[in-house]
Coordinates of C-alpha atoms and ligand atoms in Angstrom, one line a residue:
Chain N
M1 CA 0.0 0.0 0.0
S2 CA 1.1 3.6 -0.7
R3 CA -0.1 6.5 1.3
I4 CA -1.1 9.3 -1.0
N5 CA -2.7 12.7 -0.5
L6 CA -4.5 14.4 -3.3
T7 CA -6.5 17.6 -3.5
V8 CA -9.4 16.8 -5.8
D9 CA -11.8 19.5 -6.8
G10 CA -10.7 21.6 -3.9
V11 CA -11.0 18.9 -1.2
R12 CA -8.0 17.2 0.3
Y13 CA -8.1 13.3 0.5
D14 CA -5.6 11.1 2.3
D15 CA -5.8 7.4 1.3
D16 CA -3.9 4.2 1.2
V17 CA -3.8 2.8 -2.3
D18 CA -2.5 -0.4 -4.0
P19 CA 0.4 0.9 -6.2
R20 CA -1.2 -0.6 -9.3
T21 CA -4.3 1.6 -8.9
L22 CA -4.8 3.9 -11.9
L23 CA -5.7 7.5 -11.0
V24 CA -9.0 7.2 -12.9
H25 CA -10.0 4.2 -10.8
H26 CA -9.0 5.9 -7.6
L27 CA -11.2 8.9 -8.6
R28 CA -14.2 6.8 -9.6
E29 CA -14.2 4.0 -7.1
R30 CA -12.6 5.5 -4.0
L31 CA -13.6 9.1 -4.2
G32 CA -16.9 8.6 -6.1
K33 CA -15.9 11.1 -8.9
V34 CA -17.7 9.1 -11.6
G35 CA -17.9 12.1 -13.9
T36 CA -14.5 11.1 -15.2
V37 CA -14.9 8.0 -17.5
V38 CA -12.8 5.4 -19.2
G39 CA -13.3 5.0 -22.9
C40 CA -10.4 2.9 -24.1
D41 CA -7.5 0.6 -23.2
T42 CA -4.9 2.3 -25.3
T43 CA -4.4 5.9 -24.0
N44 CA -5.9 7.1 -27.2
C45 CA -9.4 8.4 -26.5
G46 CA -8.9 11.1 -23.8
A47 CA -12.3 10.5 -22.2
C48 CA -10.5 10.2 -18.8
T49 CA -8.8 13.6 -19.1
V50 CA -8.4 15.5 -15.8
L51 CA -6.1 18.4 -14.8
M52 CA -3.1 17.6 -12.7
D53 CA -1.6 20.8 -11.3
G54 CA -3.5 22.5 -14.0
Q55 CA -2.3 20.4 -16.9
G56 CA -4.4 18.0 -18.8
V57 CA -3.4 14.3 -18.3
K58 CA -5.1 11.0 -19.2
S59 CA -6.0 9.6 -15.8
C60 CA -6.1 6.1 -17.1
T61 CA -2.4 6.4 -17.8
V62 CA -1.3 7.9 -14.4
L63 CA -0.8 5.8 -11.3
A64 CA -2.7 7.2 -8.3
A65 CA 0.7 6.9 -6.5
Q66 CA 2.3 9.1 -9.2
A67 CA -0.2 11.8 -8.4
D68 CA 0.7 12.0 -4.7
G69 CA 0.8 15.5 -3.4
R70 CA -0.8 16.9 -6.5
T71 CA -3.9 18.9 -7.2
I72 CA -6.5 17.2 -9.5
D73 CA -9.4 19.0 -11.1
T74 CA -12.2 16.9 -12.6
I75 CA -15.3 17.7 -14.6
E76 CA -17.3 17.4 -11.3
G77 CA -15.5 20.5 -9.9
L78 CA -15.9 22.7 -12.9
A79 CA -19.3 24.3 -12.3
G80 CA -19.8 26.9 -9.6
E81 CA -21.2 25.9 -6.2
D82 CA -24.6 27.4 -7.2
G83 CA -24.6 25.2 -10.3
T84 CA -23.5 27.9 -12.7
L85 CA -21.8 26.1 -15.6
H86 CA -18.2 26.9 -16.5
P87 CA -18.1 28.8 -19.8
V88 CA -16.8 25.7 -21.6
Q89 CA -19.7 23.6 -20.3
Q90 CA -22.2 26.3 -21.2
A91 CA -20.8 26.6 -24.7
F92 CA -21.0 22.8 -25.2
H93 CA -24.6 22.9 -24.1
E94 CA -25.5 25.8 -26.4
R95 CA -23.6 24.6 -29.4
H96 CA -24.8 21.0 -29.2
A97 CA -21.2 19.9 -28.9
L98 CA -22.2 16.4 -27.8
Q99 CA -24.5 13.5 -28.8
C100 CA -24.0 10.4 -26.6
G101 CA -21.9 12.5 -24.3
Y102 CA -19.3 9.9 -23.4
C103 CA -16.3 11.9 -24.7
T104 CA -17.7 15.1 -23.2
P105 CA -16.0 15.1 -19.7
G106 CA -12.6 14.6 -21.3
M107 CA -13.3 17.0 -24.2
I108 CA -14.3 19.7 -21.8
M109 CA -11.2 19.2 -19.5
A110 CA -8.9 19.1 -22.5
A111 CA -10.5 22.3 -23.7
V112 CA -10.0 24.0 -20.3
D113 CA -6.4 22.9 -20.4
L114 CA -5.9 24.3 -24.0
L115 CA -7.6 27.6 -23.2
S116 CA -5.5 28.1 -20.1
E117 CA -2.5 28.3 -22.4
N118 CA -4.0 29.8 -25.5
P119 CA -7.0 32.0 -24.7
D120 CA -7.8 32.7 -28.4
P121 CA -7.1 29.6 -30.5
T122 CA -7.8 29.4 -34.2
E123 CA -10.0 26.6 -35.5
D124 CA -6.8 24.6 -36.4
E125 CA -5.3 25.2 -33.0
V126 CA -8.4 23.9 -31.4
R127 CA -8.4 20.8 -33.6
E128 CA -4.7 20.2 -32.8
G129 CA -5.1 21.0 -29.1
L130 CA -7.8 18.4 -28.8
E131 CA -6.0 15.7 -30.9
G132 CA -5.8 13.5 -27.8
N133 CA -9.6 13.3 -27.5
L134 CA -11.7 11.2 -29.8
C135 CA -15.4 11.6 -30.4
R136 CA -17.3 8.9 -32.2
C137 CA -20.5 10.9 -32.6
T138 CA -20.3 14.5 -33.5
G139 CA -17.8 14.8 -36.2
Y140 CA -16.1 17.5 -34.1
Q141 CA -17.5 20.5 -35.9
N142 CA -19.7 21.7 -33.0
I143 CA -17.0 20.8 -30.4
V144 CA -14.6 23.1 -32.2
G145 CA -17.3 25.8 -32.4
A146 CA -18.1 25.5 -28.7
V147 CA -14.4 25.8 -27.6
R148 CA -14.0 29.0 -29.7
D149 CA -17.3 30.4 -28.3
A150 CA -16.1 29.6 -24.7
A151 CA -12.8 31.2 -25.4
A152 CA -14.6 34.4 -26.5
T153 CA -16.7 34.3 -23.4
M154 CA -13.8 33.8 -21.1
R155 CA -11.8 36.6 -22.7
A156 CA -14.7 38.9 -22.1
E157 CA -15.0 37.9 -18.4
V158 CA -13.1 39.8 -15.8
P159 CA -10.7 37.1 -14.5
A160 CA -11.8 36.4 -10.9
P161 CA -9.4 34.0 -9.0
R162 CA -11.4 31.0 -7.7
E163 CA -11.5 30.8 -3.9
S164 CA -10.1 27.5 -2.7
T165 CA -11.3 26.4 0.7
T166 CA -9.6 23.1 1.3
E167 CA -11.1 20.6 3.7
T168 CA -9.5 17.3 4.5
V169 CA -11.2 13.9 4.2
E170 CA -9.4 11.1 6.0
G171 CA -9.5 7.5 4.7
T172 CA -12.4 7.9 2.4
A173 CA -14.6 4.9 2.2
P174 CA -14.7 3.1 -1.1
T175 CA -17.9 3.7 -3.0
T176 CA -19.4 0.6 -4.6
T177 CA -20.0 1.0 -8.3
G178 CA -20.7 -1.9 -10.5
E179 CA -20.2 0.1 -13.7
V180 CA -16.5 0.6 -13.6
A181 CA -14.8 -0.2 -16.9
R182 CA -12.0 -2.7 -16.4
Chain R
M1 CA -7.9 -3.4 -17.6
I2 CA -5.8 -3.0 -14.5
P3 CA -2.1 -3.9 -14.1
A4 CA -0.9 -6.9 -12.2
Q5 CA 0.3 -6.3 -8.7
F6 CA 3.7 -4.8 -8.1
E7 CA 5.8 -3.2 -5.3
Y8 CA 6.4 0.5 -5.7
S9 CA 9.3 2.7 -4.8
R10 CA 9.8 6.4 -5.3
P11 CA 13.5 7.3 -4.8
A12 CA 14.6 10.9 -4.4
G13 CA 18.0 10.5 -6.2
V14 CA 19.7 8.7 -9.0
Q15 CA 21.9 6.5 -6.8
E16 CA 18.9 5.6 -4.6
A17 CA 17.1 4.6 -7.8
V18 CA 20.0 2.4 -8.9
R19 CA 20.0 0.7 -5.5
A20 CA 16.3 0.1 -5.6
L21 CA 16.7 -1.5 -9.0
A22 CA 19.5 -3.7 -7.8
E23 CA 17.4 -4.8 -4.8
G24 CA 14.4 -5.4 -7.0
G25 CA 16.3 -7.9 -9.2
E26 CA 15.7 -8.5 -12.9
D27 CA 11.9 -8.0 -12.7
A28 CA 12.2 -4.4 -11.5
K29 CA 11.2 -1.7 -14.0
V30 CA 11.8 2.0 -14.2
L31 CA 8.8 4.3 -14.5
A32 CA 9.3 7.7 -16.1
G33 CA 6.2 9.4 -17.4
G34 CA 4.4 6.1 -17.8
Q35 CA 2.9 7.0 -21.2
S36 CA 4.4 3.8 -22.8
L37 CA 4.9 1.7 -19.7
I38 CA 1.4 2.1 -18.1
P39 CA -0.4 1.0 -21.3
M40 CA 1.9 -2.1 -21.3
L41 CA 1.2 -2.7 -17.6
R42 CA -2.6 -2.4 -18.2
M43 CA -2.4 -4.9 -21.1
R44 CA -0.1 -7.1 -18.9
L45 CA 2.5 -7.0 -21.6
A46 CA 4.8 -5.9 -18.8
V47 CA 4.5 -7.6 -15.4
P48 CA 7.3 -6.2 -13.2
S49 CA 7.6 -7.2 -9.5
L50 CA 8.8 -3.7 -8.6
V51 CA 8.2 -0.3 -10.2
V52 CA 10.9 2.3 -9.5
D53 CA 9.2 5.7 -10.1
L54 CA 11.7 8.4 -11.1
G55 CA 9.1 11.1 -10.7
G56 CA 10.7 12.3 -7.5
V57 CA 14.2 12.5 -8.8
V58 CA 14.5 16.3 -9.2
E59 CA 18.1 16.2 -10.4
M60 CA 16.9 14.4 -13.6
R61 CA 14.6 17.2 -14.6
G62 CA 15.5 20.3 -16.7
V63 CA 18.0 21.5 -19.3
R64 CA 21.4 23.0 -18.7
D65 CA 23.9 24.8 -20.9
D66 CA 27.2 22.9 -21.0
G67 CA 29.3 25.0 -23.4
D68 CA 29.1 23.3 -26.8
A69 CA 26.2 21.1 -25.8
L70 CA 22.9 21.1 -23.9
V71 CA 22.4 18.5 -21.2
I72 CA 18.7 17.4 -21.1
G73 CA 17.7 15.6 -18.0
A74 CA 16.0 12.3 -18.8
M75 CA 12.9 13.2 -16.7
T76 CA 12.3 16.5 -18.5
T77 CA 8.8 16.1 -19.9
H78 CA 8.0 16.7 -23.6
D79 CA 6.0 19.8 -22.5
Q80 CA 9.0 21.2 -20.5
V81 CA 11.3 20.6 -23.6
L82 CA 8.8 22.6 -25.7
R83 CA 8.9 25.5 -23.2
D84 CA 12.6 25.6 -22.7
P85 CA 14.4 28.7 -24.2
L86 CA 17.8 26.9 -24.3
V87 CA 16.3 24.0 -26.4
H88 CA 14.6 26.5 -28.7
E89 CA 17.9 28.4 -29.2
H90 CA 20.3 25.5 -29.6
A91 CA 18.3 22.5 -30.6
P92 CA 15.3 23.6 -32.7
L93 CA 15.2 20.1 -34.3
V94 CA 14.3 18.7 -30.8
V95 CA 11.6 21.3 -30.4
Q96 CA 10.1 20.6 -33.9
A97 CA 10.1 16.8 -33.4
T98 CA 8.8 17.0 -29.9
S99 CA 5.9 19.1 -30.9
T100 CA 4.7 16.3 -33.2
V101 CA 4.9 13.7 -30.4
A102 CA 1.5 12.3 -29.3
D103 CA -1.0 14.9 -27.9
R104 CA -1.0 17.6 -25.2
Q105 CA -2.0 15.2 -22.4
V106 CA 0.7 12.6 -23.3
R107 CA 3.3 15.4 -23.6
H108 CA 2.5 16.7 -20.1
M109 CA 3.5 13.3 -18.7
G110 CA 5.9 11.6 -21.2
T111 CA 9.6 12.4 -20.9
F112 CA 12.5 13.0 -23.2
G113 CA 14.5 10.2 -21.6
G114 CA 11.6 7.8 -21.5
S115 CA 11.1 8.2 -25.2
L116 CA 14.7 7.4 -25.9
A117 CA 15.1 4.5 -23.4
H118 CA 11.8 3.0 -24.7
A119 CA 13.5 2.9 -28.2
D120 CA 10.2 2.6 -30.1
A121 CA 11.0 2.2 -33.8
A122 CA 8.3 4.7 -34.6
G123 CA 9.4 7.2 -31.9
D124 CA 10.4 10.6 -33.2
L125 CA 13.2 11.5 -30.8
P126 CA 15.5 8.5 -31.4
S127 CA 16.2 9.5 -35.0
V128 CA 16.6 13.1 -33.9
A129 CA 19.2 12.0 -31.3
V130 CA 21.0 10.0 -34.0
A131 CA 21.0 13.0 -36.4
L132 CA 22.4 15.3 -33.7
D133 CA 25.1 12.8 -32.5
A134 CA 23.7 13.0 -29.0
T135 CA 25.4 11.0 -26.2
F136 CA 23.7 9.2 -23.4
D137 CA 24.7 9.3 -19.7
I138 CA 23.7 6.0 -18.0
E139 CA 24.2 5.1 -14.3
G140 CA 24.2 1.6 -13.0
P141 CA 25.7 -0.4 -10.1
G142 CA 29.2 0.0 -11.7
G143 CA 28.9 3.8 -11.9
R144 CA 28.4 6.1 -14.8
R145 CA 29.1 5.4 -18.5
T146 CA 28.5 7.3 -21.7
V147 CA 27.1 5.8 -24.9
P148 CA 27.0 7.5 -28.3
A149 CA 23.7 7.6 -30.2
G150 CA 25.1 5.2 -32.8
E151 CA 25.3 2.5 -30.2
F152 CA 22.3 3.4 -28.0
F153 CA 19.5 1.9 -30.1
V154 CA 20.0 -1.8 -30.2
D155 CA 16.8 -3.4 -31.5
Y156 CA 13.0 -3.1 -31.4
L157 CA 12.2 -1.6 -28.0
T158 CA 15.7 -2.3 -26.9
S159 CA 18.2 0.4 -25.9
A160 CA 21.7 0.1 -24.4
V161 CA 20.2 0.8 -21.0
S162 CA 20.2 -2.5 -19.1
P163 CA 17.5 -3.4 -16.6
D164 CA 19.7 -2.4 -13.6
E165 CA 20.6 1.0 -15.1
V166 CA 19.0 4.4 -15.3
L167 CA 19.3 6.8 -18.2
V168 CA 20.2 10.0 -16.4
S169 CA 20.6 12.7 -19.1
V170 CA 21.3 13.2 -22.8
R171 CA 24.0 15.5 -24.2
V172 CA 22.8 17.2 -27.3
P173 CA 25.6 19.1 -29.2
K174 CA 24.6 22.6 -30.3
L175 CA 24.6 22.8 -34.0
T176 CA 25.7 26.4 -34.6
G177 CA 25.4 27.4 -38.2
W178 CA 23.3 24.4 -39.2
G179 CA 19.8 24.4 -40.6
T180 CA 17.6 21.5 -39.3
H181 CA 14.2 20.1 -40.1
Y182 CA 12.0 17.1 -39.0
E183 CA 9.6 15.9 -41.6
K184 CA 6.9 13.4 -40.4
F185 CA 4.1 11.6 -42.1
N186 CA 1.4 10.2 -40.0
R187 CA -2.3 9.4 -40.0
V188 CA -4.5 12.1 -38.7
A189 CA -5.9 10.4 -35.5
Q190 CA -2.6 8.7 -34.6
A191 CA 0.5 10.7 -34.0
W192 CA 2.9 7.8 -34.5
A193 CA 5.1 8.3 -37.7
L194 CA 4.6 6.1 -40.6
V195 CA 8.0 7.5 -41.6
G196 CA 9.9 10.5 -40.2
V197 CA 13.1 12.2 -41.3
A198 CA 15.5 14.2 -39.2
A199 CA 17.8 16.4 -41.2
A200 CA 20.7 18.8 -40.4
V201 CA 22.5 20.7 -43.1
R202 CA 25.4 23.1 -43.0
R203 CA 26.0 25.3 -46.0
S204 CA 28.8 27.6 -47.0
G205 CA 27.4 29.8 -49.7
Q206 CA 26.1 27.6 -52.5
T207 CA 27.9 24.4 -51.2
I208 CA 26.6 21.8 -48.8
E209 CA 29.5 21.5 -46.4
D210 CA 28.0 18.9 -44.1
A211 CA 24.8 16.9 -43.7
R212 CA 23.2 14.5 -41.3
V213 CA 20.1 12.5 -42.0
A214 CA 18.3 9.9 -39.8
L215 CA 15.1 8.0 -40.4
T216 CA 12.2 7.0 -38.1
S217 CA 10.3 3.8 -38.6
M218 CA 12.5 2.5 -41.4
G219 CA 13.8 -0.5 -39.4
P220 CA 14.0 -1.8 -35.8
T221 CA 16.2 1.2 -34.8
P222 CA 16.6 4.7 -36.3
V223 CA 18.7 4.5 -39.5
R224 CA 21.5 7.0 -40.2
A225 CA 21.1 7.6 -44.0
R226 CA 24.8 7.6 -44.8
G227 CA 24.2 7.2 -48.6
V228 CA 22.1 10.4 -48.6
E229 CA 24.7 12.3 -46.5
E230 CA 27.5 11.1 -48.9
A231 CA 25.6 12.4 -51.9
L232 CA 25.1 15.8 -50.2
I233 CA 28.4 16.6 -48.6
G234 CA 30.5 18.8 -50.8
A235 CA 27.8 19.1 -53.5
P236 CA 26.2 22.3 -54.7
A237 CA 23.0 23.2 -52.8
T238 CA 20.5 22.7 -55.6
A239 CA 17.2 20.9 -55.9
E240 CA 18.7 18.4 -58.3
V241 CA 21.4 17.4 -55.9
V242 CA 18.9 17.1 -53.0
N243 CA 16.5 14.9 -55.1
A244 CA 19.3 12.6 -56.3
A245 CA 20.5 12.3 -52.7
A246 CA 17.0 11.6 -51.4
D247 CA 16.7 8.7 -53.9
R248 CA 19.3 6.9 -51.7
A249 CA 17.2 7.1 -48.6
G250 CA 16.3 3.4 -48.8
E251 CA 19.9 2.2 -48.5
G252 CA 20.5 0.2 -45.4
T253 CA 16.9 0.3 -44.2
E254 CA 14.6 -2.7 -43.4
P255 CA 11.1 -1.1 -43.4
S256 CA 8.4 -3.4 -42.0
S257 CA 5.0 -4.0 -43.4
D258 CA 2.1 -3.5 -40.9
V259 CA -1.6 -2.4 -40.8
S260 CA -0.5 1.2 -41.4
A261 CA 1.8 0.9 -44.4
S262 CA 3.6 -1.7 -46.5
G263 CA 7.4 -1.7 -46.6
E264 CA 7.3 -0.6 -50.2
Y265 CA 5.2 2.4 -49.3
R266 CA 7.5 3.3 -46.4
L267 CA 10.4 3.2 -48.9
H268 CA 8.6 5.6 -51.2
L269 CA 7.8 7.9 -48.2
A270 CA 11.4 7.8 -47.0
R271 CA 12.6 9.2 -50.4
V272 CA 9.9 11.9 -50.6
L273 CA 10.2 13.0 -47.0
T274 CA 14.1 13.0 -47.1
G275 CA 13.9 15.3 -50.1
R276 CA 11.6 17.7 -48.2
A277 CA 13.5 17.5 -44.9
V278 CA 16.9 18.2 -46.5
A279 CA 15.5 21.0 -48.7
A280 CA 14.0 22.7 -45.7
A281 CA 17.1 22.2 -43.5
G282 CA 19.3 23.5 -46.3
G283 CA 17.1 26.6 -46.9
L284 CA 16.3 25.5 -50.5
Ligands
FAD1 C1 -1.5 7.9 -27.5 C2 0.0 8.0 -27.6 C3 0.6 8.6 -28.7 C4 2.0 8.6 -28.8 N1 2.6 9.2 -29.9 C5 3.9 9.3 -30.0 C6 4.5 9.9 -31.1 O1 3.9 10.3 -32.1 N2 5.9 10.0 -31.2 C7 6.7 9.5 -30.2 O2 7.9 9.6 -30.3 N3 6.1 9.0 -29.1 C8 4.8 8.9 -28.9 N4 4.2 8.3 -27.8 C9 5.1 7.8 -26.7 C10 5.5 9.0 -25.8 O3 6.4 9.8 -26.4 C11 6.0 8.4 -24.4 O4 6.2 9.6 -23.6 C12 7.4 7.7 -24.5 O5 7.4 6.7 -25.4 C13 7.8 7.1 -23.2 O6 8.1 8.1 -22.3 P1 7.7 8.0 -20.8 O7 8.4 9.0 -20.0 O8 6.2 8.0 -20.7 O9 8.3 6.6 -20.4 P2 7.7 5.3 -19.6 O10 6.4 4.9 -20.2 O11 7.6 5.6 -18.1 O12 8.8 4.3 -19.9 C14 9.0 3.7 -21.1 C15 10.1 2.6 -21.0 O13 11.4 3.3 -20.9 C16 12.0 2.9 -19.7 N5 12.6 4.1 -19.1 C17 11.9 5.3 -19.1 N6 12.8 6.3 -18.6 C18 13.9 5.6 -18.2 C19 15.1 6.1 -17.7 N7 15.4 7.4 -17.4 N8 16.1 5.2 -17.5 C20 15.9 3.9 -17.8 N9 14.8 3.4 -18.4 C21 13.8 4.3 -18.6 C22 10.9 2.3 -18.8 O14 11.4 1.3 -17.9 C23 10.0 1.7 -19.9 O15 10.5 0.4 -20.3 C24 2.8 8.2 -27.7 C25 2.2 7.7 -26.6 C26 0.8 7.6 -26.5 C27 0.2 7.0 -25.3
FES2 S1 -9.6 6.0 -21.2 FE1 -7.9 7.2 -20.9 S2 -7.3 7.6 -22.9 FE2 -9.0 6.4 -23.2
FES3 S1 -20.6 12.6 -28.2 FE1 -20.5 10.5 -28.4 S2 -18.4 10.2 -28.4 FE2 -18.5 12.3 -28.5

């Protein structure tokens, strides 16, 4: 067992994990963050994308132990506490940037990662920036449109730093979910 | 799928890592960014008894100026390489090739050293290291040794780093006065090269004084295209010379046939892409 501490969506968690545990399984099965999904076995699809210290990573290809001491942001922490959607979520909603929705959590997190580095990407830059995320439904057109819309919204907003009130959760109990992709 | 069980150690220094590997025996495995190893663990193509995670070895991260060369720490991520001003200034070929590696997420985790130690025949950085005459600093139980690029890549997925050793850093000579270019052909949804060409050209006026060309995915290891180099060195810098030289790109290669491309198609690509890479590197 390895002792790890993670700050996930603003909350600190201390847990003992089997070293072979993948970050995505830790998030889903131990912390109950089932918004992050697994779509492939080959590190290709990006559905499992989360931010680690602000950078997009494929959580199916990170050991939970590798993430010790880091800050993780998942799709579940993106909306405001009052339920206000993040501009990228809002734009995906308005532009119909999803059909089945399976790729969406990863697409949105990858888009947030991209926009944090490039606040005004061209269409080509969006397509290239999201090359690690596959969508089997939409044909990408509306996804690209949504990301550019969100970029415009975010540029217009006065940047307000998000408050982080970190509470600590000791030895979180495993949640039982039968739907975990293995 | 989930990996088989293993023990896990996270050393803070190179020597501690080497000791952990020695104690772990032959089934111990180094973990760098995990972007190649974790997929293999998940598929159970790799079943190590001990994983030695180099993520905490701070001395293996970053780039430093060492006079006529840059020393790139093996644990420097692709993303850090792309952001490093020294690499931009002195090894633009590394920047150009790294920017084509995988996708943003993989580049945030995957490392410069991991890509080289992994020695994937389709990896972009091995041919770049060969074209730049990089040298590899490797530490093991017997101490430190240095291996030139020409001897580092041994076979498919096999480098000169033995299981009880750690690749610490890579010395990349600065190519002052050279033009360089990496030309890669890949399918849209898959970043892996069908064929890639790393080229470096030094001109003096209208003459090609020196040239180095190395090929990705044209055999089990990167191939130094000596025939192409021979045809370029000392010749006038013209399109005809470059095209004639590029025709020799297939010499000494053993391109494989797979689902992505036949060997014959790879040979065709090698010639076309070599012409483009050399022309771009030579400013033609
Ligand atoms: C979807 C996807 C697309 C990709 N596309 C490309 C591409 O287009 N071009 C490309 O070049 N690569 C590509 N890669 C591979 C990527 O570059 C990886 O980062 C790289 O192959 C391995 O680096 P790593 O740090 O993740 O190493 P790991 O996965 O941690 O390790 C790989 C191997 O090298 C060994 N190793 C690593 N570091 C050391 C060290 N310092 N000393 C001794 N042994 C070591 C490990 O034991 C292991 O056997 C892709 C990967 C994925 C998942
Ligand atoms: S589930 Fe992680 S990349 Fe597909
Ligand atoms: S909406 Fe179905 S995979 Fe993207």
